[in-house]
PDB file of C-alpha atoms in Angstrom:
ATOM      1  CA  MET A   1     101.063  89.330 101.107  1.00 74.00           C
ATOM      2  CA  ILE A   2      98.443  87.244 102.945  1.00 89.00           C
ATOM      3  CA  LEU A   3      95.547  89.606 102.257  1.00 92.00           C
ATOM      4  CA  ASN A   4      96.198  89.505  98.508  1.00 94.00           C
ATOM      5  CA  ASP A   5      96.347  85.696  98.617  1.00 96.00           C
ATOM      6  CA  ILE A   6      93.030  85.637 100.485  1.00 97.00           C
ATOM      7  CA  LEU A   7      91.350  87.991  98.021  1.00 97.00           C
ATOM      8  CA  ASP A   8      92.661  85.981  95.058  1.00 97.00           C
ATOM      9  CA  SER A   9      91.509  82.703  96.616  1.00 98.00           C
ATOM     10  CA  ILE A  10      87.995  84.024  97.222  1.00 98.00           C
ATOM     11  CA  ASN A  11      87.724  85.511  93.745  1.00 97.00           C
ATOM     12  CA  GLU A  12      88.989  82.308  92.092  1.00 98.00           C
ATOM     13  CA  ALA A  13      86.831  79.902  94.121  1.00 98.00           C
ATOM     14  CA  LYS A  14      83.523  78.668  92.766  1.00 98.00           C
ATOM     15  CA  GLU A  15      82.475  76.547  95.741  1.00 98.00           C
ATOM     16  CA  ILE A  16      83.126  77.813  99.280  1.00 99.00           C
ATOM     17  CA  ILE A  17      82.484  76.418 102.747  1.00 99.00           C
ATOM     18  CA  ALA A  18      82.381  78.732 105.791  1.00 99.00           C
ATOM     19  CA  VAL A  19      82.446  77.298 109.318  1.00 99.00           C
ATOM     20  CA  THR A  20      82.568  78.597 112.860  1.00 99.00           C
ATOM     21  CA  HIS A  21      83.169  76.994 116.242  1.00 98.00           C
ATOM     22  CA  VAL A  22      81.169  74.599 118.396  1.00 95.00           C
ATOM     23  CA  SER A  23      79.167  76.251 121.199  1.00 92.00           C
ATOM     24  CA  PRO A  24      78.522  79.016 118.666  1.00 96.00           C
ATOM     25  CA  ASP A  25      78.107  82.628 119.716  1.00 96.00           C
ATOM     26  CA  GLY A  26      76.851  85.771 118.029  1.00 97.00           C
ATOM     27  CA  ASP A  27      80.239  86.591 116.536  1.00 98.00           C
ATOM     28  CA  GLY A  28      80.763  83.234 114.841  1.00 99.00           C
ATOM     29  CA  ILE A  29      77.175  82.950 113.626  1.00 99.00           C
ATOM     30  CA  GLY A  30      77.153  86.570 112.489  1.00 99.00           C
ATOM     31  CA  CYS A  31      80.336  86.083 110.487  1.00 99.00           C
ATOM     32  CA  ILE A  32      79.262  82.994 108.564  1.00 99.00           C
ATOM     33  CA  THR A  33      75.772  84.323 107.806  1.00 99.00           C
ATOM     34  CA  ALA A  34      77.284  87.606 106.593  1.00 99.00           C
ATOM     35  CA  LEU A  35      79.717  85.637 104.428  1.00 99.00           C
ATOM     36  CA  TYR A  36      76.827  83.579 103.068  1.00 99.00           C
ATOM     37  CA  LYS A  37      75.078  86.669 101.686  1.00 99.00           C
ATOM     38  CA  ALA A  38      78.340  88.346 100.632  1.00 99.00           C
ATOM     39  CA  MET A  39      79.534  85.308  98.673  1.00 99.00           C
ATOM     40  CA  LYS A  40      76.117  84.951  97.020  1.00 98.00           C
ATOM     41  CA  LYS A  41      76.595  88.506  95.768  1.00 98.00           C
ATOM     42  CA  LEU A  42      79.778  87.283  94.095  1.00 98.00           C
ATOM     43  CA  ASP A  43      77.819  84.389  92.523  1.00 98.00           C
ATOM     44  CA  LYS A  44      79.627  81.812  94.656  1.00 98.00           C
ATOM     45  CA  ASP A  45      78.178  78.484  95.733  1.00 98.00           C
ATOM     46  CA  ILE A  46      78.547  78.627  99.533  1.00 98.00           C
ATOM     47  CA  SER A  47      77.666  76.253 102.362  1.00 98.00           C
ATOM     48  CA  ILE A  48      77.773  77.277 106.038  1.00 99.00           C
ATOM     49  CA  PHE A  49      78.456  74.656 108.709  1.00 99.00           C
ATOM     50  CA  ILE A  50      78.452  74.436 112.509  1.00 98.00           C
ATOM     51  CA  ASP A  51      79.050  71.158 114.327  1.00 98.00           C
ATOM     52  CA  ASP A  52      76.449  72.173 116.903  1.00 96.00           C
ATOM     53  CA  VAL A  53      72.970  73.654 117.151  1.00 95.00           C
ATOM     54  CA  VAL A  54      72.240  77.350 116.674  1.00 96.00           C
ATOM     55  CA  PRO A  55      71.051  78.795 120.016  1.00 93.00           C
ATOM     56  CA  ASP A  56      67.443  79.982 119.906  1.00 92.00           C
ATOM     57  CA  ILE A  57      68.453  83.550 120.707  1.00 93.00           C
ATOM     58  CA  TYR A  58      70.275  83.848 117.360  1.00 97.00           C
ATOM     59  CA  LYS A  59      67.654  82.240 115.125  1.00 97.00           C
ATOM     60  CA  PHE A  60      66.206  85.659 114.233  1.00 97.00           C
ATOM     61  CA  MET A  61      69.358  86.388 112.222  1.00 98.00           C
ATOM     62  CA  PRO A  62      69.266  86.148 108.424  1.00 98.00           C
ATOM     63  CA  TYR A  63      70.329  82.829 106.862  1.00 98.00           C
ATOM     64  CA  THR A  64      70.619  80.859 110.101  1.00 98.00           C
ATOM     65  CA  ASP A  65      68.220  78.445 108.392  1.00 98.00           C
ATOM     66  CA  LYS A  66      71.021  77.736 105.892  1.00 98.00           C
ATOM     67  CA  ILE A  67      73.378  76.486 108.619  1.00 99.00           C
ATOM     68  CA  THR A  68      73.796  72.702 108.658  1.00 98.00           C
ATOM     69  CA  LYS A  69      76.003  70.124 110.337  1.00 97.00           C
ATOM     70  CA  PRO A  70      79.341  69.600 108.527  1.00 96.00           C
ATOM     71  CA  ILE A  71      79.498  67.125 105.672  1.00 93.00           C
ATOM     72  CA  ASN A  72      82.449  66.114 103.526  1.00 88.00           C
ATOM     73  CA  LYS A  73      81.734  67.824 100.244  1.00 90.00           C
ATOM     74  CA  ARG A  74      83.702  69.137  97.338  1.00 91.00           C
ATOM     75  CA  ALA A  75      84.778  72.763  97.612  1.00 98.00           C
ATOM     76  CA  ASP A  76      87.541  75.021  96.371  1.00 98.00           C
ATOM     77  CA  LEU A  77      87.939  77.020  99.563  1.00 99.00           C
ATOM     78  CA  LEU A  78      87.293  76.614 103.291  1.00 99.00           C
ATOM     79  CA  ILE A  79      86.868  79.711 105.472  1.00 99.00           C
ATOM     80  CA  ALA A  80      87.043  79.121 109.239  1.00 99.00           C
ATOM     81  CA  VAL A  81      85.875  82.085 111.292  1.00 99.00           C
ATOM     82  CA  ASP A  82      86.387  82.838 115.005  1.00 98.00           C
ATOM     83  CA  CYS A  83      88.098  79.470 115.619  1.00 98.00           C
ATOM     84  CA  ALA A  84      91.301  79.827 117.633  1.00 96.00           C
ATOM     85  CA  ASP A  85      92.357  76.301 116.686  1.00 96.00           C
ATOM     86  CA  ALA A  86      91.152  73.491 114.453  1.00 97.00           C
ATOM     87  CA  GLU A  87      89.641  71.557 117.365  1.00 96.00           C
ATOM     88  CA  ARG A  88      87.115  74.365 117.873  1.00 96.00           C
ATOM     89  CA  MET A  89      85.656  73.462 114.479  1.00 98.00           C
ATOM     90  CA  GLY A  90      84.468  70.085 115.761  1.00 96.00           C
ATOM     91  CA  SER A  91      84.032  67.534 112.981  1.00 97.00           C
ATOM     92  CA  ALA A  92      84.447  70.328 110.410  1.00 98.00           C
ATOM     93  CA  LYS A  93      88.203  70.223 111.081  1.00 97.00           C
ATOM     94  CA  GLU A  94      88.330  67.229 108.701  1.00 97.00           C
ATOM     95  CA  LEU A  95      87.579  69.670 105.881  1.00 98.00           C
ATOM     96  CA  LEU A  96      91.078  71.109 106.348  1.00 97.00           C
ATOM     97  CA  ARG A  97      92.376  67.845 104.855  1.00 96.00           C
ATOM     98  CA  VAL A  98      89.981  67.565 101.938  1.00 95.00           C
ATOM     99  CA  VAL A  99      89.536  71.176 100.797  1.00 98.00           C
ATOM    100  CA  PRO A 100      92.648  72.367  98.910  1.00 97.00           C
ATOM    101  CA  LYS A 101      92.715  75.937 100.254  1.00 98.00           C
ATOM    102  CA  SER A 102      91.784  77.250 103.692  1.00 98.00           C
ATOM    103  CA  ILE A 103      91.497  80.680 105.303  1.00 99.00           C
ATOM    104  CA  ASN A 104      91.549  81.247 109.064  1.00 99.00           C
ATOM    105  CA  ILE A 105      89.866  84.537 110.084  1.00 99.00           C
ATOM    106  CA  ASP A 106      90.108  85.243 113.804  1.00 98.00           C
ATOM    107  CA  HIS A 107      90.968  87.687 116.587  1.00 98.00           C
ATOM    108  CA  HIS A 108      92.020  85.389 119.457  1.00 96.00           C
ATOM    109  CA  VAL A 109      95.552  85.806 120.827  1.00 93.00           C
ATOM    110  CA  SER A 110      95.735  82.017 121.227  1.00 94.00           C
ATOM    111  CA  ASN A 111      95.169  81.312 117.514  1.00 96.00           C
ATOM    112  CA  THR A 112      97.376  78.462 116.263  1.00 97.00           C
ATOM    113  CA  LEU A 113      97.560  79.591 112.596  1.00 98.00           C
ATOM    114  CA  TYR A 114      96.267  76.246 111.336  1.00 98.00           C
ATOM    115  CA  ALA A 115      95.116  77.194 107.827  1.00 98.00           C
ATOM    116  CA  ASN A 116      96.924  77.778 104.518  1.00 97.00           C
ATOM    117  CA  MET A 117      96.172  81.483 104.899  1.00 98.00           C
ATOM    118  CA  ASN A 118      95.793  83.079 108.326  1.00 98.00           C
ATOM    119  CA  TYR A 119      94.156  86.484 108.726  1.00 98.00           C
ATOM    120  CA  VAL A 120      94.398  86.972 112.496  1.00 98.00           C
ATOM    121  CA  ASP A 121      94.070  90.443 114.011  1.00 97.00           C
ATOM    122  CA  THR A 122      94.324  90.276 117.798  1.00 96.00           C
ATOM    123  CA  ASN A 123      93.553  93.991 118.048  1.00 96.00           C
ATOM    124  CA  ALA A 124      90.084  93.458 116.574  1.00 98.00           C
ATOM    125  CA  ALA A 125      87.279  93.425 119.139  1.00 97.00           C
ATOM    126  CA  SER A 126      85.448  90.720 117.179  1.00 98.00           C
ATOM    127  CA  SER A 127      85.926  88.515 114.157  1.00 99.00           C
ATOM    128  CA  ALA A 128      82.975  90.408 112.677  1.00 99.00           C
ATOM    129  CA  GLU A 129      85.196  93.506 112.440  1.00 99.00           C
ATOM    130  CA  ILE A 130      87.647  91.544 110.297  1.00 99.00           C
ATOM    131  CA  VAL A 131      84.927  90.057 108.086  1.00 99.00           C
ATOM    132  CA  TYR A 132      83.476  93.560 107.690  1.00 99.00           C
ATOM    133  CA  GLN A 133      86.829  94.820 106.390  1.00 98.00           C
ATOM    134  CA  LEU A 134      87.194  91.835 104.068  1.00 98.00           C
ATOM    135  CA  ILE A 135      83.740  92.388 102.579  1.00 98.00           C
ATOM    136  CA  LYS A 136      84.540  96.059 102.006  1.00 98.00           C
ATOM    137  CA  ILE A 137      87.895  95.264 100.371  1.00 97.00           C
ATOM    138  CA  LEU A 138      86.175  92.760  98.078  1.00 98.00           C
ATOM    139  CA  GLY A 139      83.972  95.616  96.895  1.00 97.00           C
ATOM    140  CA  ILE A 140      80.755  93.979  98.065  1.00 98.00           C
ATOM    141  CA  ASP A 141      77.998  96.433  98.919  1.00 97.00           C
ATOM    142  CA  LEU A 142      76.621  96.130 102.429  1.00 98.00           C
ATOM    143  CA  ASP A 143      72.901  95.537 102.754  1.00 98.00           C
ATOM    144  CA  GLN A 144      70.599  95.211 105.749  1.00 98.00           C
ATOM    145  CA  GLU A 145      71.088  91.440 106.065  1.00 99.00           C
ATOM    146  CA  ILE A 146      74.892  91.557 105.992  1.00 99.00           C
ATOM    147  CA  ALA A 147      74.878  94.563 108.321  1.00 99.00           C
ATOM    148  CA  GLU A 148      72.576  92.874 110.831  1.00 99.00           C
ATOM    149  CA  SER A 149      74.685  89.711 110.939  1.00 99.00           C
ATOM    150  CA  LEU A 150      77.901  91.648 111.467  1.00 99.00           C
ATOM    151  CA  TYR A 151      76.337  93.965 114.044  1.00 99.00           C
ATOM    152  CA  VAL A 152      75.265  90.972 116.136  1.00 99.00           C
ATOM    153  CA  GLY A 153      78.873  89.771 115.987  1.00 99.00           C
ATOM    154  CA  VAL A 154      80.240  93.123 117.090  1.00 99.00           C
ATOM    155  CA  VAL A 155      77.721  93.805 119.840  1.00 98.00           C
ATOM    156  CA  THR A 156      77.907  90.337 121.421  1.00 96.00           C
ATOM    157  CA  ASP A 157      81.699  90.042 121.428  1.00 96.00           C
ATOM    158  CA  THR A 158      82.124  93.503 122.960  1.00 96.00           C
ATOM    159  CA  GLY A 159      79.449  93.017 125.617  1.00 92.00           C
ATOM    160  CA  ASN A 160      77.355  95.781 124.071  1.00 95.00           C
ATOM    161  CA  PHE A 161      80.535  97.895 123.676  1.00 96.00           C
ATOM    162  CA  MET A 162      81.446  97.590 127.369  1.00 90.00           C
ATOM    163  CA  TYR A 163      84.539  95.349 127.164  1.00 90.00           C
ATOM    164  CA  SER A 164      88.053  96.776 127.129  1.00 89.00           C
ATOM    165  CA  SER A 165      88.587  95.347 123.627  1.00 93.00           C
ATOM    166  CA  THR A 166      86.184  97.974 122.227  1.00 96.00           C
ATOM    167  CA  THR A 167      88.002 100.610 120.145  1.00 97.00           C
ATOM    168  CA  SER A 168      87.103 103.715 118.192  1.00 98.00           C
ATOM    169  CA  PHE A 169      87.230 101.559 115.054  1.00 98.00           C
ATOM    170  CA  THR A 170      84.649  99.238 116.621  1.00 98.00           C
ATOM    171  CA  HIS A 171      82.286 102.199 116.854  1.00 99.00           C
ATOM    172  CA  GLU A 172      83.102 103.243 113.278  1.00 99.00           C
ATOM    173  CA  VAL A 173      82.148  99.767 112.069  1.00 99.00           C
ATOM    174  CA  ALA A 174      78.962  99.787 114.145  1.00 99.00           C
ATOM    175  CA  GLY A 175      78.052 103.213 112.767  1.00 99.00           C
ATOM    176  CA  ASP A 176      78.441 102.025 109.184  1.00 99.00           C
ATOM    177  CA  LEU A 177      76.339  98.942 109.897  1.00 99.00           C
ATOM    178  CA  ILE A 178      73.612 101.092 111.452  1.00 99.00           C
ATOM    179  CA  ASN A 179      73.686 103.322 108.383  1.00 99.00           C
ATOM    180  CA  ASN A 180      72.995 100.195 106.325  1.00 98.00           C
ATOM    181  CA  GLY A 181      69.750  99.363 108.071  1.00 97.00           C
ATOM    182  CA  VAL A 182      70.521  97.818 111.448  1.00 98.00           C
ATOM    183  CA  SER A 183      67.867  98.402 114.111  1.00 98.00           C
ATOM    184  CA  VAL A 184      69.865  98.878 117.314  1.00 98.00           C
ATOM    185  CA  SER A 185      66.788  98.677 119.542  1.00 97.00           C
ATOM    186  CA  LYS A 186      65.576  95.453 117.915  1.00 97.00           C
ATOM    187  CA  ILE A 187      68.902  93.656 118.325  1.00 98.00           C
ATOM    188  CA  SER A 188      69.472  95.008 121.845  1.00 96.00           C
ATOM    189  CA  ASP A 189      66.026  93.844 122.932  1.00 96.00           C
ATOM    190  CA  ILE A 190      66.519  90.348 121.496  1.00 96.00           C
ATOM    191  CA  ILE A 191      70.095  89.816 122.697  1.00 95.00           C
ATOM    192  CA  PHE A 192      70.254  91.689 125.996  1.00 93.00           C
ATOM    193  CA  HIS A 193      66.679  92.207 127.221  1.00 92.00           C
ATOM    194  CA  ASN A 194      64.900  88.972 126.397  1.00 90.00           C
ATOM    195  CA  ILE A 195      65.593  86.402 129.125  1.00 91.00           C
ATOM    196  CA  LYS A 196      63.539  83.211 129.249  1.00 93.00           C
ATOM    197  CA  TYR A 197      62.087  82.359 132.657  1.00 96.00           C
ATOM    198  CA  SER A 198      63.963  79.038 132.565  1.00 97.00           C
ATOM    199  CA  LYS A 199      67.262  80.879 132.062  1.00 96.00           C
ATOM    200  CA  LEU A 200      66.394  83.185 134.958  1.00 97.00           C
ATOM    201  CA  LYS A 201      66.070  80.091 137.149  1.00 98.00           C
ATOM    202  CA  LEU A 202      69.480  78.911 135.897  1.00 98.00           C
ATOM    203  CA  ILE A 203      70.998  82.306 136.710  1.00 98.00           C
ATOM    204  CA  SER A 204      69.486  82.063 140.189  1.00 98.00           C
ATOM    205  CA  ARG A 205      71.130  78.679 140.730  1.00 97.00           C
ATOM    206  CA  ALA A 206      74.520  79.946 139.571  1.00 98.00           C
ATOM    207  CA  ILE A 207      74.323  82.956 141.893  1.00 98.00           C
ATOM    208  CA  ASP A 208      73.082  80.865 144.837  1.00 98.00           C
ATOM    209  CA  LYS A 209      76.114  78.583 144.456  1.00 96.00           C
ATOM    210  CA  MET A 210      78.595  81.425 143.905  1.00 98.00           C
ATOM    211  CA  GLU A 211      81.659  81.452 146.153  1.00 98.00           C
ATOM    212  CA  LEU A 212      84.214  84.235 146.638  1.00 98.00           C
ATOM    213  CA  TYR A 213      87.912  83.500 147.139  1.00 98.00           C
ATOM    214  CA  PHE A 214      91.196  85.287 147.823  1.00 97.00           C
ATOM    215  CA  ASN A 215      89.956  88.402 149.620  1.00 96.00           C
ATOM    216  CA  LYS A 216      86.843  88.434 147.418  1.00 97.00           C
ATOM    217  CA  LYS A 217      88.897  88.989 144.257  1.00 98.00           C
ATOM    218  CA  VAL A 218      87.667  85.786 142.607  1.00 98.00           C
ATOM    219  CA  ALA A 219      84.039  84.807 141.994  1.00 99.00           C
ATOM    220  CA  TYR A 220      83.499  81.094 141.357  1.00 99.00           C
ATOM    221  CA  MET A 221      80.310  79.570 139.894  1.00 98.00           C
ATOM    222  CA  GLU A 222      79.444  76.085 138.701  1.00 98.00           C
ATOM    223  CA  LEU A 223      76.514  74.413 136.983  1.00 98.00           C
ATOM    224  CA  LYS A 224      76.048  70.654 136.868  1.00 96.00           C
ATOM    225  CA  LYS A 225      73.996  68.443 134.577  1.00 94.00           C
ATOM    226  CA  GLU A 226      71.083  68.362 137.029  1.00 95.00           C
ATOM    227  CA  ASP A 227      70.897  72.167 137.067  1.00 97.00           C
ATOM    228  CA  PHE A 228      70.073  72.163 133.356  1.00 96.00           C
ATOM    229  CA  ILE A 229      67.623  69.272 133.629  1.00 96.00           C
ATOM    230  CA  GLU A 230      65.732  70.731 136.593  1.00 97.00           C
ATOM    231  CA  THR A 231      65.477  74.238 135.104  1.00 98.00           C
ATOM    232  CA  GLY A 232      64.669  73.055 131.585  1.00 97.00           C
ATOM    233  CA  THR A 233      67.652  74.872 130.095  1.00 95.00           C
ATOM    234  CA  GLU A 234      70.469  74.091 127.680  1.00 91.00           C
ATOM    235  CA  ILE A 235      74.212  74.701 127.652  1.00 90.00           C
ATOM    236  CA  SER A 236      73.711  77.695 125.340  1.00 88.00           C
ATOM    237  CA  ASP A 237      71.693  79.401 128.108  1.00 93.00           C
ATOM    238  CA  VAL A 238      74.915  79.809 130.106  1.00 94.00           C
ATOM    239  CA  GLU A 239      76.098  82.638 127.841  1.00 88.00           C
ATOM    240  CA  ASN A 240      76.904  85.811 129.837  1.00 90.00           C
ATOM    241  CA  ILE A 241      75.984  84.335 133.259  1.00 96.00           C
ATOM    242  CA  ILE A 242      79.658  84.573 134.202  1.00 97.00           C
ATOM    243  CA  ASN A 243      79.373  88.365 134.034  1.00 95.00           C
ATOM    244  CA  PHE A 244      77.296  88.348 137.231  1.00 97.00           C
ATOM    245  CA  GLY A 245      80.469  87.242 138.992  1.00 97.00           C
ATOM    246  CA  ARG A 246      82.782  89.537 137.085  1.00 96.00           C
ATOM    247  CA  ASP A 247      80.616  92.580 137.788  1.00 95.00           C
ATOM    248  CA  ILE A 248      80.842  92.277 141.581  1.00 98.00           C
ATOM    249  CA  ASP A 249      82.650  95.213 143.162  1.00 97.00           C
ATOM    250  CA  GLY A 250      86.221  94.211 144.000  1.00 97.00           C
ATOM    251  CA  VAL A 251      86.238  91.016 141.920  1.00 98.00           C
ATOM    252  CA  GLU A 252      89.102  90.724 139.431  1.00 98.00           C
ATOM    253  CA  VAL A 253      88.487  87.224 138.038  1.00 98.00           C
ATOM    254  CA  ALA A 254      85.276  85.266 137.483  1.00 98.00           C
ATOM    255  CA  VAL A 255      85.232  81.505 136.896  1.00 98.00           C
ATOM    256  CA  MET A 256      82.359  79.405 135.556  1.00 98.00           C
ATOM    257  CA  LEU A 257      82.607  75.607 135.345  1.00 98.00           C
ATOM    258  CA  ILE A 258      79.943  73.592 133.532  1.00 97.00           C
ATOM    259  CA  GLU A 259      79.399  69.864 133.121  1.00 93.00           C
ATOM    260  CA  LYS A 260      78.942  69.191 129.405  1.00 82.00           C
ATOM    261  CA  ASP A 261      78.961  65.848 127.582  1.00 79.00           C
ATOM    262  CA  GLY A 262      81.317  64.210 130.074  1.00 81.00           C
ATOM    263  CA  LEU A 263      83.683  67.185 130.023  1.00 91.00           C
ATOM    264  CA  ILE A 264      84.143  70.195 132.260  1.00 96.00           C
ATOM    265  CA  LYS A 265      83.834  73.384 130.252  1.00 96.00           C
ATOM    266  CA  GLY A 266      85.496  76.387 131.877  1.00 97.00           C
ATOM    267  CA  SER A 267      85.014  80.094 131.228  1.00 97.00           C
ATOM    268  CA  LEU A 268      87.261  82.808 132.642  1.00 98.00           C
ATOM    269  CA  ARG A 269      86.803  86.591 132.750  1.00 97.00           C
ATOM    270  CA  SER A 270      88.983  89.309 134.257  1.00 96.00           C
ATOM    271  CA  LYS A 271      88.666  93.052 134.725  1.00 94.00           C
ATOM    272  CA  ASN A 272      92.011  94.782 134.870  1.00 92.00           C
ATOM    273  CA  TYR A 273      95.248  92.863 135.174  1.00 93.00           C
ATOM    274  CA  VAL A 274      94.979  89.053 135.263  1.00 96.00           C
ATOM    275  CA  ASP A 275      95.732  87.380 131.919  1.00 96.00           C
ATOM    276  CA  VAL A 276      93.092  84.637 131.830  1.00 96.00           C
ATOM    277  CA  ASN A 277      94.307  83.439 128.427  1.00 95.00           C
ATOM    278  CA  LYS A 278      97.522  82.365 130.161  1.00 96.00           C
ATOM    279  CA  ILE A 279      95.473  80.374 132.685  1.00 97.00           C
ATOM    280  CA  ALA A 280      93.251  78.786 130.025  1.00 96.00           C
ATOM    281  CA  GLN A 281      96.323  77.666 128.085  1.00 95.00           C
ATOM    282  CA  LYS A 282      97.332  75.517 131.065  1.00 96.00           C
ATOM    283  CA  PHE A 283      94.263  73.443 130.151  1.00 95.00           C
ATOM    284  CA  ASN A 284      95.022  73.595 126.397  1.00 93.00           C
ATOM    285  CA  GLY A 285      92.407  76.311 125.985  1.00 92.00           C
ATOM    286  CA  GLY A 286      92.730  79.990 125.222  1.00 91.00           C
ATOM    287  CA  GLY A 287      91.044  83.069 123.867  1.00 90.00           C
ATOM    288  CA  HIS A 288      91.722  86.623 124.976  1.00 90.00           C
ATOM    289  CA  VAL A 289      93.587  88.319 127.805  1.00 92.00           C
ATOM    290  CA  ARG A 290      90.314  89.269 129.526  1.00 93.00           C
ATOM    291  CA  ALA A 291      88.073  86.415 128.320  1.00 93.00           C
ATOM    292  CA  SER A 292      89.094  82.809 127.724  1.00 94.00           C
ATOM    293  CA  GLY A 293      87.832  79.269 127.942  1.00 94.00           C
ATOM    294  CA  PHE A 294      88.878  75.638 128.079  1.00 95.00           C
ATOM    295  CA  SER A 295      87.583  72.079 128.381  1.00 94.00           C
ATOM    296  CA  LYS A 296      88.974  69.203 130.428  1.00 94.00           C
ATOM    297  CA  ASN A 297      88.036  65.568 130.929  1.00 94.00           C
ATOM    298  CA  SER A 298      87.979  65.525 134.720  1.00 94.00           C
ATOM    299  CA  SER A 299      85.732  66.036 137.731  1.00 94.00           C
ATOM    300  CA  ILE A 300      84.352  69.478 138.445  1.00 96.00           C
ATOM    301  CA  ASN A 301      85.992  69.571 141.894  1.00 96.00           C
ATOM    302  CA  GLU A 302      89.404  68.676 140.497  1.00 96.00           C
ATOM    303  CA  VAL A 303      89.206  71.381 137.838  1.00 97.00           C
ATOM    304  CA  LYS A 304      87.951  73.878 140.411  1.00 98.00           C
ATOM    305  CA  ASN A 305      90.964  73.271 142.653  1.00 97.00           C
ATOM    306  CA  GLU A 306      93.398  73.480 139.738  1.00 97.00           C
ATOM    307  CA  VAL A 307      92.012  76.686 138.279  1.00 98.00           C
ATOM    308  CA  LEU A 308      91.741  78.430 141.646  1.00 98.00           C
ATOM    309  CA  GLU A 309      95.373  77.578 142.403  1.00 97.00           C
ATOM    310  CA  LEU A 310      96.476  79.036 139.061  1.00 97.00           C
ATOM    311  CA  ILE A 311      94.466  82.200 139.671  1.00 98.00           C
ATOM    312  CA  LYS A 312      95.899  82.481 143.179  1.00 96.00           C
ATOM    313  CA  ASN A 313      99.404  82.467 141.715  1.00 94.00           C
ATOM    314  CA  GLU A 314      98.468  85.221 139.252  1.00 93.00           C
ATOM    315  CA  LEU A 315      96.980  87.316 142.057  1.00 93.00           C
ATOM    316  CA  ASN A 316     100.054  86.690 144.226  1.00 78.00           C
ATOM    317  CA  GLU A 317      97.740  85.845 147.109  1.00 59.00           C
TER     318      GLU A 317
END
């Protein structure tokens, strides 16, 4: 049984590495920082890696100062969290070759089962829910730091409990985390009610350039390199801007395309019936039925035309 193998591997390991994906979000960061404290409670030597920078908005979280860029180092066990495939790990994917045992903890339907042991629950609203269960099964007592990290993971990946992936179990987990010291108002204020003026200018640009297609069922937005330079923002500031398109009355699918490091990074969101994971997979991306992403080495106009055509086919327009 996979879970027993995972528990045995964690208990037997002395040195552990935990990683999450590039363009890190609250779920990935929350999971590896929670694992950092949890593994310390088991007297493990643990390193936490991200092949990217931690967005400023998440630097209030415990142990984010312990996150470093990946290095090839000796370890008994690698734990990859919230990474649908090895490529999402960035340079940390090389650790899959050098570390003898690996665990893949994730909730994306597009997960490629790339590790020795794969603990993938596509019914979970966040990877933090899965890590929460693992910590409980290991018999590790929750404390305020672990609870806060996991709560950030839950609340960000469920859109503050508004996404359709939210379940009654999600609320049970959140309740237990709150009982272990989480300040809901503090985290809500930092994550959802704390917009930098520069990001507000970026949001304004995205909305100004928004276009509606196919009987106003699709909202399209794009941000180019100059938009970030002129507003003094970073790629991480894009998080959740796509929801302005998704939330428009009558819109079923929202699309956001971003120029990043010579690539076009695409984000897709849907409300009720379009499977955006299916669309993202056409670009070798993926994620969830209602929220997915991809990257492509192409021009923004070419990707725009391709993705709109795919969405049109799904809408039967």
